[in-house]
């Protein structure tokens, strides 16, 4: 029996190692490919500080931050979705369904139009450039946190149930979309273009500074979620059972939702809206690795990284030098895979 | 004395559910809580385990106030098996291992694994170890959740209608098992039940609730036709059949 159980957990650990290897491989490929192609050995040389100055500059200053942003954002969004789905006991919970993405879009639109950050310029690479990205980032972050705190206050002081929290999120999302639409309606075309462009989501917006901030947030959040993995497992057995097992359900839920939303707020305000990863990353892994959060949390994070990184690489290279919106590619690549996994059901062993 | 309940009362807004509940449970007791649907049996169990907060009263477990213990310390003393079970995608072993949750700091210890294995052997679940919960029959699932509560190593076990969805064979098996655990581990079990005949066969102590208050409490002597009729509004006869009392509706 013990042997069987060891084999069972080893299989799950192997899947996680496999995901790690795949992410690393895609990362190397992504660094190598672009408007300037390098060989893998050139990439490795540039990464360890050798090689010629051009490859060094391109790899370390342009491609590496972008690839790291993809890994971090994919992991953060996916693991946030995983915890939201567990905490709210609802498979539909994600940054989208909780209105967080809409709040971010509203925040960005608000900054671009109302705060007047969006003096638009045309350039050869991007259609629109926003003059002061920090104000846009800050505004997006603030509005995501407004949405988050509103939902949590409803839950804390009005005793709103997890199902109602999801519905409240949808209502808030609708409210923020309405706000965005009204602002856009009274705005000149170019500025509307800027606001829409912001919502597309773009890993290229991250420089090293943003990458470091995202890395700090995502790593801390992952450690926190892993620390809580047994609480999340207990919650899967039902609220009352979890309480009987010594889990302070309300506190775990508030802290989990706040942490997940904070992660989404940081990532979305830096990179724009990247949908789908937060919803399907964890669901794909539930079907492959099972519901046990000891394995599900790291697997979801890696699945998100892999999905976003692969999508971004396709988005950059498929019609190069045009860079397609990564959010759209994520859905294009992720949706068929997810549909396949859905029809196949849960693979249990 | 392992559990002492004094003056427990619980209200939903505008509606009183439980009033002035007082009773004690000793080690090795198998106490059946009887009463009609909605009389407050489940509410009482939830108040004992602090899933609900009563408006009045004290619950002492091993002389410690349940409402002053941390949730984790409470889970080390009281195990709770709720009426409805969810079947997440977990193996039987992992589901039972989850009973060690109150003791787990960062990861499971060898002792946690050892206790999980012991409990699974006691409940004859070892063969099912890697089956998933949603592949189990009702009786098997009930055993798994009982095993999970046992893995908590509590002093008191609370069972909310553990036999309500089981067939006759499994009803007997589950109650025999609870009896065996209570006697061998010298813990106390409080079990809400609807089937009076199962109750008189397996439990030694009875608590009959009526209108949110204790109507009668004691040993087999409280299962009289008069008491049962008062509580359930159905006339019954209590007969002896092969040395076992049998409650027959007339």
XYZ file of C-alpha atoms in Angstrom:
599
model
C 0.000 0.000 0.000
C 2.729 2.441 1.033
C 4.584 1.620 -2.166
C 1.486 2.328 -4.270
C 0.988 5.678 -2.586
C 4.634 6.571 -3.121
C 4.254 5.705 -6.808
C 1.111 7.814 -6.957
C 2.818 10.902 -5.510
C 5.953 10.319 -7.584
C 3.846 10.474 -10.731
C 2.532 13.873 -9.711
C 6.023 15.120 -8.911
C 7.170 13.901 -12.320
C 4.454 15.906 -14.041
C 5.645 18.999 -12.170
C 9.263 18.346 -13.205
C 8.132 17.839 -16.783
C 6.286 21.175 -16.717
C 9.417 22.834 -15.340
C 11.567 21.361 -18.102
C 9.036 22.404 -20.747
C 8.882 25.956 -19.385
C 12.675 26.185 -19.412
C 12.844 24.853 -22.969
C 10.192 27.266 -24.232
C 11.928 30.106 -22.374
C 15.231 29.386 -24.145
C 13.451 29.139 -27.482
C 11.591 32.383 -26.816
C 14.836 34.200 -26.022
C 16.432 32.856 -29.199
C 13.600 33.739 -31.589
C 12.537 37.182 -32.756
C 13.385 39.787 -35.343
C 17.003 38.716 -34.665
C 17.499 34.983 -34.340
C 20.141 33.425 -32.124
C 21.233 29.871 -31.578
C 20.596 28.314 -28.171
C 24.342 28.339 -27.451
C 24.497 32.079 -28.227
C 21.588 32.597 -25.836
C 23.295 30.636 -23.082
C 26.537 32.539 -23.634
C 24.714 35.870 -23.483
C 22.879 34.814 -20.334
C 26.099 34.016 -18.504
C 27.612 37.289 -19.660
C 29.720 36.021 -22.568
C 29.203 36.377 -26.304
C 29.127 39.430 -28.564
C 27.703 42.769 -27.339
C 24.692 42.750 -29.691
C 23.346 39.391 -28.626
C 24.206 40.340 -25.078
C 22.158 43.519 -25.292
C 19.184 41.948 -27.071
C 19.057 38.891 -24.847
C 19.592 40.563 -21.500
C 17.819 43.859 -21.997
C 14.911 42.999 -24.266
C 14.110 39.299 -24.473
C 14.975 38.096 -20.967
C 12.772 40.604 -19.118
C 9.931 39.796 -21.502
C 10.317 36.049 -21.005
C 10.574 36.441 -17.244
C 7.493 38.667 -17.278
C 5.650 35.892 -19.117
C 6.746 33.233 -16.647
C 5.896 35.384 -13.641
C 2.582 36.694 -14.935
C 1.460 33.256 -16.113
C 2.337 31.706 -12.772
C 0.776 34.525 -10.763
C -2.490 34.693 -12.700
C -2.918 30.928 -12.817
C -2.212 30.365 -9.134
C -4.454 33.306 -8.212
C -7.257 31.697 -10.231
C -6.564 28.372 -8.537
C -6.920 29.850 -5.055
C -9.973 31.938 -6.006
C -11.711 28.834 -7.367
C -10.925 26.954 -4.173
C -11.731 29.768 -1.741
C -15.051 30.622 -3.371
C -15.768 26.962 -4.100
C -16.703 27.992 -7.601
C -15.059 26.696 -10.782
C -15.842 29.941 -12.612
C -13.896 32.179 -10.257
C -11.071 34.039 -12.009
C -9.780 37.613 -12.310
C -12.324 38.059 -15.109
C -15.419 36.777 -13.343
C -14.591 38.741 -10.200
C -14.528 41.981 -12.175
C -10.844 42.601 -11.455
C -9.829 42.795 -15.125
C -12.668 45.215 -15.835
C -11.608 47.324 -12.884
C -8.055 47.443 -14.257
C -9.326 48.488 -17.681
C -11.398 51.225 -16.066
C -8.392 52.390 -14.043
C -6.224 52.605 -17.163
C -8.918 54.409 -19.166
C -9.451 56.804 -16.285
C -5.739 57.652 -16.184
C -5.347 57.950 -19.965
C -8.409 60.112 -20.522
C -9.459 61.858 -17.325
C -6.009 62.326 -15.835
C -4.759 63.209 -19.298
C -1.815 60.853 -19.499
C -2.710 59.780 -22.972
C -1.108 62.283 -25.256
C -0.815 59.848 -28.078
C 2.102 59.548 -30.416
C 2.528 57.331 -33.399
C 5.716 55.385 -33.720
C 6.972 52.744 -36.074
C 6.685 49.837 -33.640
C 3.584 50.550 -31.621
C 0.408 52.210 -32.748
C 0.082 54.192 -29.562
C 2.470 55.231 -26.847
C 1.297 56.336 -23.473
C 3.321 59.220 -22.050
C 3.259 58.363 -18.394
C 2.860 54.608 -17.946
C 3.405 54.844 -14.173
C 0.244 56.844 -13.640
C -1.701 54.359 -15.767
C -0.219 51.465 -13.777
C -1.005 53.131 -10.464
C -4.544 53.970 -11.492
C -5.202 50.421 -12.731
C -3.783 49.004 -9.502
C -5.878 51.298 -7.320
C -9.125 50.430 -9.113
C -8.465 46.678 -8.955
C -7.935 47.025 -5.228
C -11.152 49.093 -4.962
C -13.033 46.214 -6.604
C -11.307 43.665 -4.368
C -11.923 45.534 -1.140
C -15.568 46.133 -2.080
C -16.165 42.414 -2.546
C -14.288 41.512 0.640
C -16.143 44.145 2.685
C -19.449 42.751 1.437
C -18.275 39.287 2.490
C -16.893 40.357 5.849
C -19.516 42.750 7.156
C -22.645 41.753 5.297
C -21.982 38.014 5.538
C -22.200 37.548 1.780
C -21.750 33.901 0.749
C -19.068 32.709 -1.697
C -21.658 32.356 -4.479
C -22.818 35.908 -3.869
C -19.185 37.067 -3.973
C -18.898 35.731 -7.525
C -22.167 37.454 -8.455
C -20.962 40.673 -6.797
C -17.793 40.396 -8.892
C -19.825 40.077 -12.074
C -21.925 43.088 -11.059
C -18.793 45.139 -10.316
C -17.268 44.068 -13.630
C -20.384 45.289 -15.387
C -20.260 48.573 -13.473
C -16.613 49.177 -14.392
C -17.245 48.297 -18.037
C -20.096 50.809 -18.049
C -17.757 53.430 -16.579
C -15.132 52.669 -19.219
C -17.716 52.890 -22.011
C -19.033 56.239 -20.797
C -15.518 57.709 -20.613
C -14.661 56.333 -24.054
C -17.880 57.750 -25.525
C -16.780 61.304 -24.745
C -13.187 60.787 -25.838
C -11.420 61.455 -29.163
C -10.655 58.414 -31.307
C -6.927 58.307 -30.683
C -7.332 58.253 -26.950
C -9.960 55.535 -27.225
C -7.398 53.614 -29.270
C -4.899 54.080 -26.451
C -7.312 52.753 -23.843
C -8.200 49.737 -25.958
C -4.564 49.136 -26.746
C -3.801 49.096 -23.030
C -6.411 46.393 -22.397
C -4.770 44.069 -24.934
C -2.083 43.091 -22.490
C 1.570 43.094 -23.528
C 4.509 41.384 -21.856
C 6.833 43.855 -23.591
C 5.751 46.577 -21.160
C 7.895 45.071 -18.440
C 11.424 46.355 -17.994
C 13.797 44.908 -15.404
C 12.345 47.125 -12.693
C 8.822 45.767 -13.194
C 10.162 42.244 -13.498
C 11.808 42.505 -10.090
C 8.628 43.821 -8.483
C 6.520 41.093 -10.112
C 9.075 38.449 -9.111
C 8.994 39.545 -5.477
C 5.189 39.514 -5.402
C 4.719 36.211 -7.245
C 7.366 34.335 -5.235
C 6.014 35.537 -1.881
C 2.455 34.759 -2.912
C 3.408 31.265 -4.085
C 5.101 30.549 -0.767
C 2.058 31.827 1.115
C -0.347 29.732 -0.951
C 1.825 26.631 -0.522
C 1.855 27.265 3.205
C -1.957 27.234 3.119
C -2.259 24.165 0.881
C -3.719 21.940 3.609
C -6.337 24.552 4.448
C -7.353 24.668 0.793
C -7.523 20.870 0.674
C -9.770 20.888 3.736
C -12.004 23.521 2.118
C -12.522 21.178 -0.830
C -14.307 18.801 1.546
C -16.868 21.456 2.433
C -16.921 24.423 4.783
C -18.238 22.595 7.816
C -15.794 19.731 7.461
C -12.976 22.269 7.073
C -14.045 23.990 10.282
C -14.168 20.624 12.001
C -10.589 20.054 10.840
C -9.446 23.246 12.518
C -9.538 25.641 9.562
C -10.646 29.186 10.300
C -12.620 29.254 7.061
C -13.561 32.942 7.016
C -10.027 34.105 7.764
C -8.425 31.727 5.252
C -10.884 32.880 2.599
C -10.404 36.607 3.224
C -6.618 36.289 3.246
C -6.565 34.001 0.201
C -8.852 36.234 -1.848
C -6.964 39.375 -0.866
C -3.598 37.849 -1.741
C -4.868 36.484 -5.050
C -6.443 39.811 -5.987
C -3.305 41.720 -5.030
C -1.275 39.484 -7.351
C -3.723 40.096 -10.175
C -3.655 43.838 -9.470
C 0.151 44.028 -9.662
C 0.427 41.880 -12.809
C -2.483 43.465 -14.655
C -1.490 47.021 -13.907
C 2.032 46.388 -15.268
C 1.114 44.290 -18.300
C -2.510 45.021 -19.150
C -5.314 42.494 -19.235
C -4.307 38.899 -19.892
C -7.405 36.760 -19.724
C -8.001 33.036 -19.728
C -4.772 31.937 -18.004
C -6.271 32.490 -14.554
C -9.342 30.445 -15.419
C -7.950 27.523 -17.389
C -4.456 27.075 -15.948
C -5.764 25.546 -12.712
C -8.587 23.637 -14.443
C -6.188 21.988 -16.882
C -4.036 20.870 -13.989
C -7.001 19.650 -11.916
C -7.734 17.317 -14.797
C -4.175 16.131 -15.158
C -2.744 16.155 -11.642
C -5.884 16.101 -9.437
C -7.318 18.449 -6.834
C -4.661 18.059 -4.130
C -3.226 21.546 -3.586
C 0.153 20.140 -2.563
C 0.634 19.414 -6.265
C -2.040 21.605 -7.821
C -0.513 24.924 -6.690
C 2.961 24.421 -8.226
C 1.482 22.674 -11.273
C -1.025 25.496 -11.885
C 1.732 28.083 -11.613
C 3.905 26.219 -14.125
C 0.985 25.580 -16.471
C 0.184 29.305 -16.467
C 3.822 30.175 -17.165
C 4.040 27.699 -19.993
C 0.754 28.777 -21.563
C 1.531 32.485 -21.432
C 5.144 32.122 -22.525
C 4.244 29.871 -25.468
C 1.430 32.231 -26.467
C 3.709 35.254 -26.304
C 6.348 33.516 -28.385
C 3.754 32.671 -31.028
C 2.359 36.222 -30.834
C 5.835 37.663 -31.451
C 7.000 35.323 -34.171
C 3.997 34.201 -36.238
C 3.673 37.402 -38.293
C 6.931 39.036 -37.249
C 7.711 41.940 -36.918
C 4.065 42.567 -35.949
C 3.400 41.548 -32.353
C -0.115 40.188 -31.882
C -1.960 40.797 -28.585
C -0.851 38.007 -26.275
C -4.248 37.779 -24.570
C -5.899 36.781 -27.834
C -3.222 34.204 -28.644
C -3.529 32.722 -25.157
C -7.194 32.030 -25.841
C -6.492 30.795 -29.366
C -3.978 28.269 -28.117
C -5.492 27.532 -24.738
C -9.156 27.129 -25.630
C -8.837 24.116 -27.966
C -6.496 22.390 -25.512
C -8.886 23.131 -22.666
C -11.891 21.871 -24.627
C -10.010 18.668 -25.319
C -9.228 18.222 -21.628
C -12.850 18.961 -20.706
C -14.211 16.288 -23.009
C -11.628 13.816 -21.793
C -12.666 14.347 -18.183
C -10.461 13.745 -15.176
C -7.455 11.547 -15.658
C -7.136 9.973 -12.297
C -4.076 7.849 -12.218
C -16.241 13.476 32.328
C -15.221 14.411 28.838
C -17.904 16.805 27.681
C -20.066 19.068 29.803
C -22.769 21.217 28.258
C -24.366 23.882 30.409
C -27.308 26.088 29.551
C -26.780 25.978 25.782
C -29.225 28.091 23.763
C -29.266 29.015 20.088
C -31.496 31.375 18.108
C -31.863 32.118 14.464
C -33.082 35.697 13.999
C -36.617 35.785 15.346
C -36.734 32.071 16.051
C -35.484 30.147 19.029
C -33.994 26.774 18.095
C -32.442 25.418 21.291
C -33.106 26.415 24.887
C -31.368 25.473 28.087
C -29.600 22.308 26.945
C -27.668 20.636 29.771
C -25.986 17.261 29.631
C -22.748 15.456 30.274
C -20.920 12.763 28.368
C -18.357 10.369 29.823
C -15.510 8.481 28.190
C -16.786 5.421 26.372
C -20.304 6.833 26.016
C -22.329 6.300 22.870
C -25.044 8.921 23.083
C -27.888 8.984 20.567
C -29.701 12.276 20.014
C -33.316 11.646 19.032
C -36.052 13.949 17.866
C -38.048 15.021 14.857
C -36.666 16.843 11.808
C -35.949 20.474 12.573
C -35.937 20.037 16.346
C -32.323 21.249 16.546
C -30.223 18.067 16.602
C -27.811 19.243 13.911
C -27.757 22.764 15.362
C -26.751 21.301 18.707
C -23.840 19.352 17.205
C -22.705 22.453 15.363
C -22.832 24.504 18.566
C -20.724 21.905 20.360
C -18.134 22.101 17.594
C -18.368 25.913 17.287
C -19.457 25.759 13.669
C -22.374 27.814 14.983
C -22.047 30.190 17.896
C -24.740 29.738 20.533
C -26.253 32.806 22.151
C -25.918 31.354 25.633
C -24.244 28.501 27.413
C -20.905 26.841 27.931
C -19.425 23.725 26.344
C -16.508 22.189 28.220
C -14.372 19.493 26.656
C -11.959 17.954 29.162
C -12.714 20.999 31.368
C -11.690 23.465 28.675
C -14.109 25.998 27.260
C -14.743 25.210 23.595
C -15.335 28.888 22.851
C -11.930 29.880 24.207
C -9.872 27.251 22.379
C -8.298 27.995 19.026
C -9.885 26.209 16.063
C -6.867 23.964 15.723
C -6.868 22.976 19.398
C -10.598 22.350 19.161
C -10.067 20.087 16.145
C -7.604 18.041 18.211
C -10.338 17.429 20.800
C -13.561 17.166 18.812
C -14.046 15.394 15.483
C -17.103 16.195 13.397
C -18.728 14.210 10.608
C -21.351 16.298 8.852
C -24.543 15.003 7.328
C -23.682 15.646 3.713
C -20.363 14.714 2.219
C -18.621 16.313 -0.688
C -16.556 14.125 -2.971
C -13.643 16.163 -4.252
C -11.107 14.484 -6.514
C -8.977 13.026 -3.698
C -7.850 9.497 -2.983
C -9.105 7.699 0.101
C -5.634 7.874 1.647
C -5.390 11.638 1.109
C -8.895 12.158 2.458
C -8.053 10.286 5.665
C -4.661 12.001 5.880
C -6.545 15.304 5.888
C -7.743 14.330 9.368
C -4.195 15.091 10.503
C -4.697 18.721 9.390
C -4.762 20.118 12.964
C -1.311 18.612 13.583
C 0.345 19.504 10.267
C 2.644 22.514 10.386
C 4.406 22.610 7.015
C 4.254 18.992 5.865
C 2.981 15.625 7.101
C 5.220 13.806 9.580
C 5.938 10.082 9.684
C 3.627 9.942 12.672
C 0.789 11.424 10.608
C 1.283 8.740 7.949
C 1.483 6.056 10.642
C -1.757 7.148 12.309
C -3.504 7.398 8.943
C -2.438 3.840 8.145
C -3.607 2.583 11.552
C -7.026 4.192 11.177
C -7.398 2.797 7.678
C -6.579 -0.671 8.923
C -9.046 -0.330 11.800
C -11.810 0.587 9.349
C -10.676 -1.947 6.762
C -10.092 0.744 4.171
C -6.557 -0.263 3.229
C -7.667 -1.928 -0.009
C -9.372 1.280 -1.122
C -6.390 3.481 -0.384
C -5.891 4.778 -3.923
C -9.538 4.827 -4.975
C -11.042 8.258 -5.549
C -13.848 9.471 -3.293
C -16.351 9.803 -6.116
C -15.805 6.154 -7.024
C -16.963 4.930 -3.607
C -20.371 3.662 -2.554
C -22.297 5.528 0.138
C -21.210 3.083 2.835
C -17.557 3.238 1.828
C -17.610 7.027 1.728
C -19.159 7.126 5.184
C -16.334 4.954 6.489
C -13.765 7.264 4.909
C -15.171 10.361 6.585
C -15.364 8.500 9.895
C -11.725 7.508 9.384
C -10.837 11.138 8.747
C -12.474 12.171 12.015
C -10.615 9.361 13.839
C -7.303 10.480 12.368
C -7.845 13.743 14.258
C -7.434 11.640 17.431
C -10.215 13.528 19.178
C -11.713 12.872 22.614
C -15.230 13.428 21.355
C -16.732 12.402 18.017
C -19.841 14.083 16.653
C -21.798 12.281 13.937
C -24.711 13.943 12.186
C -27.019 11.201 10.933
C -24.223 8.882 9.827
C -26.619 6.176 8.681
C -29.399 8.147 7.008
C -28.431 7.293 3.437
C -27.160 3.760 3.998
C -28.662 0.319 3.452
C -29.348 -2.015 6.358
C -25.994 -3.782 6.139
C -24.033 -0.563 6.042
C -26.147 1.004 8.791
C -25.153 -1.884 11.049
C -21.531 -1.805 9.953
C -21.108 1.916 10.518
C -22.757 1.888 13.935
C -20.832 -1.215 15.016
C -17.701 0.574 13.960
C -18.559 3.685 15.967
C -19.298 1.430 18.934
C -15.992 -0.372 18.520
C -14.038 2.881 18.330
C -15.785 4.353 21.355
C -14.996 1.286 23.451
C -11.469 0.594 22.214
C -10.214 4.180 22.247
C -12.288 5.291 25.232
C -13.635 8.331 23.439
C -17.209 9.603 23.457
C -19.550 9.624 20.465
C -22.618 11.796 20.073
C -24.750 10.588 17.193
C -27.945 12.105 15.831
C -30.273 9.374 14.577
C -33.725 8.899 13.169
C -34.025 5.129 13.366
C -35.088 4.343 16.920
C -34.396 0.647 16.537
C -30.822 1.262 15.470
C -30.450 3.707 18.334
C -31.638 1.263 21.010
C -29.482 -1.467 19.558
C -26.171 0.428 19.495
C -26.355 3.396 21.861
C -26.413 3.162 25.646
C -27.494 6.697 26.371
C -30.270 8.716 24.813
C -31.203 12.358 24.636
C -34.688 13.069 23.339
C -35.299 16.594 22.071
C -38.699 18.182 21.766
C -39.431 21.813 20.854
C -35.759 22.740 21.144
C -35.387 21.462 24.703
C -34.395 18.177 26.318
C -37.540 16.109 26.820
C -35.905 13.025 28.308
C -32.367 11.832 28.915
C -30.895 8.627 30.277
C -30.345 4.967 29.447
C -32.668 2.485 27.741
C -35.292 3.183 30.409
C -36.221 6.497 28.714
C -37.289 4.718 25.522
C -40.848 4.216 26.708
C -43.988 4.254 24.575
C -45.130 7.413 26.351
C -41.871 9.308 25.705
C -41.627 8.212 22.080
C -45.226 9.189 21.448
C -44.682 12.613 23.026
C -41.632 13.291 20.904
C -42.752 11.860 17.559
C -46.569 12.127 17.937
C -46.871 8.507 16.859
C -48.190 5.826 19.230
C -45.674 3.025 19.629
C -45.167 -0.160 21.538
C -41.742 -1.135 22.885
C -41.320 -4.920 22.835
C -38.464 -7.217 23.722
C -37.387 -9.354 20.818
C -34.573 -11.822 21.461
C -33.246 -9.670 24.287
C -33.215 -6.521 22.139
C -35.845 -3.805 22.627
C -37.817 -3.071 19.463
C -39.895 0.067 18.899
C -43.005 -0.708 16.874
C -45.408 1.956 15.601
C -48.954 0.895 16.330
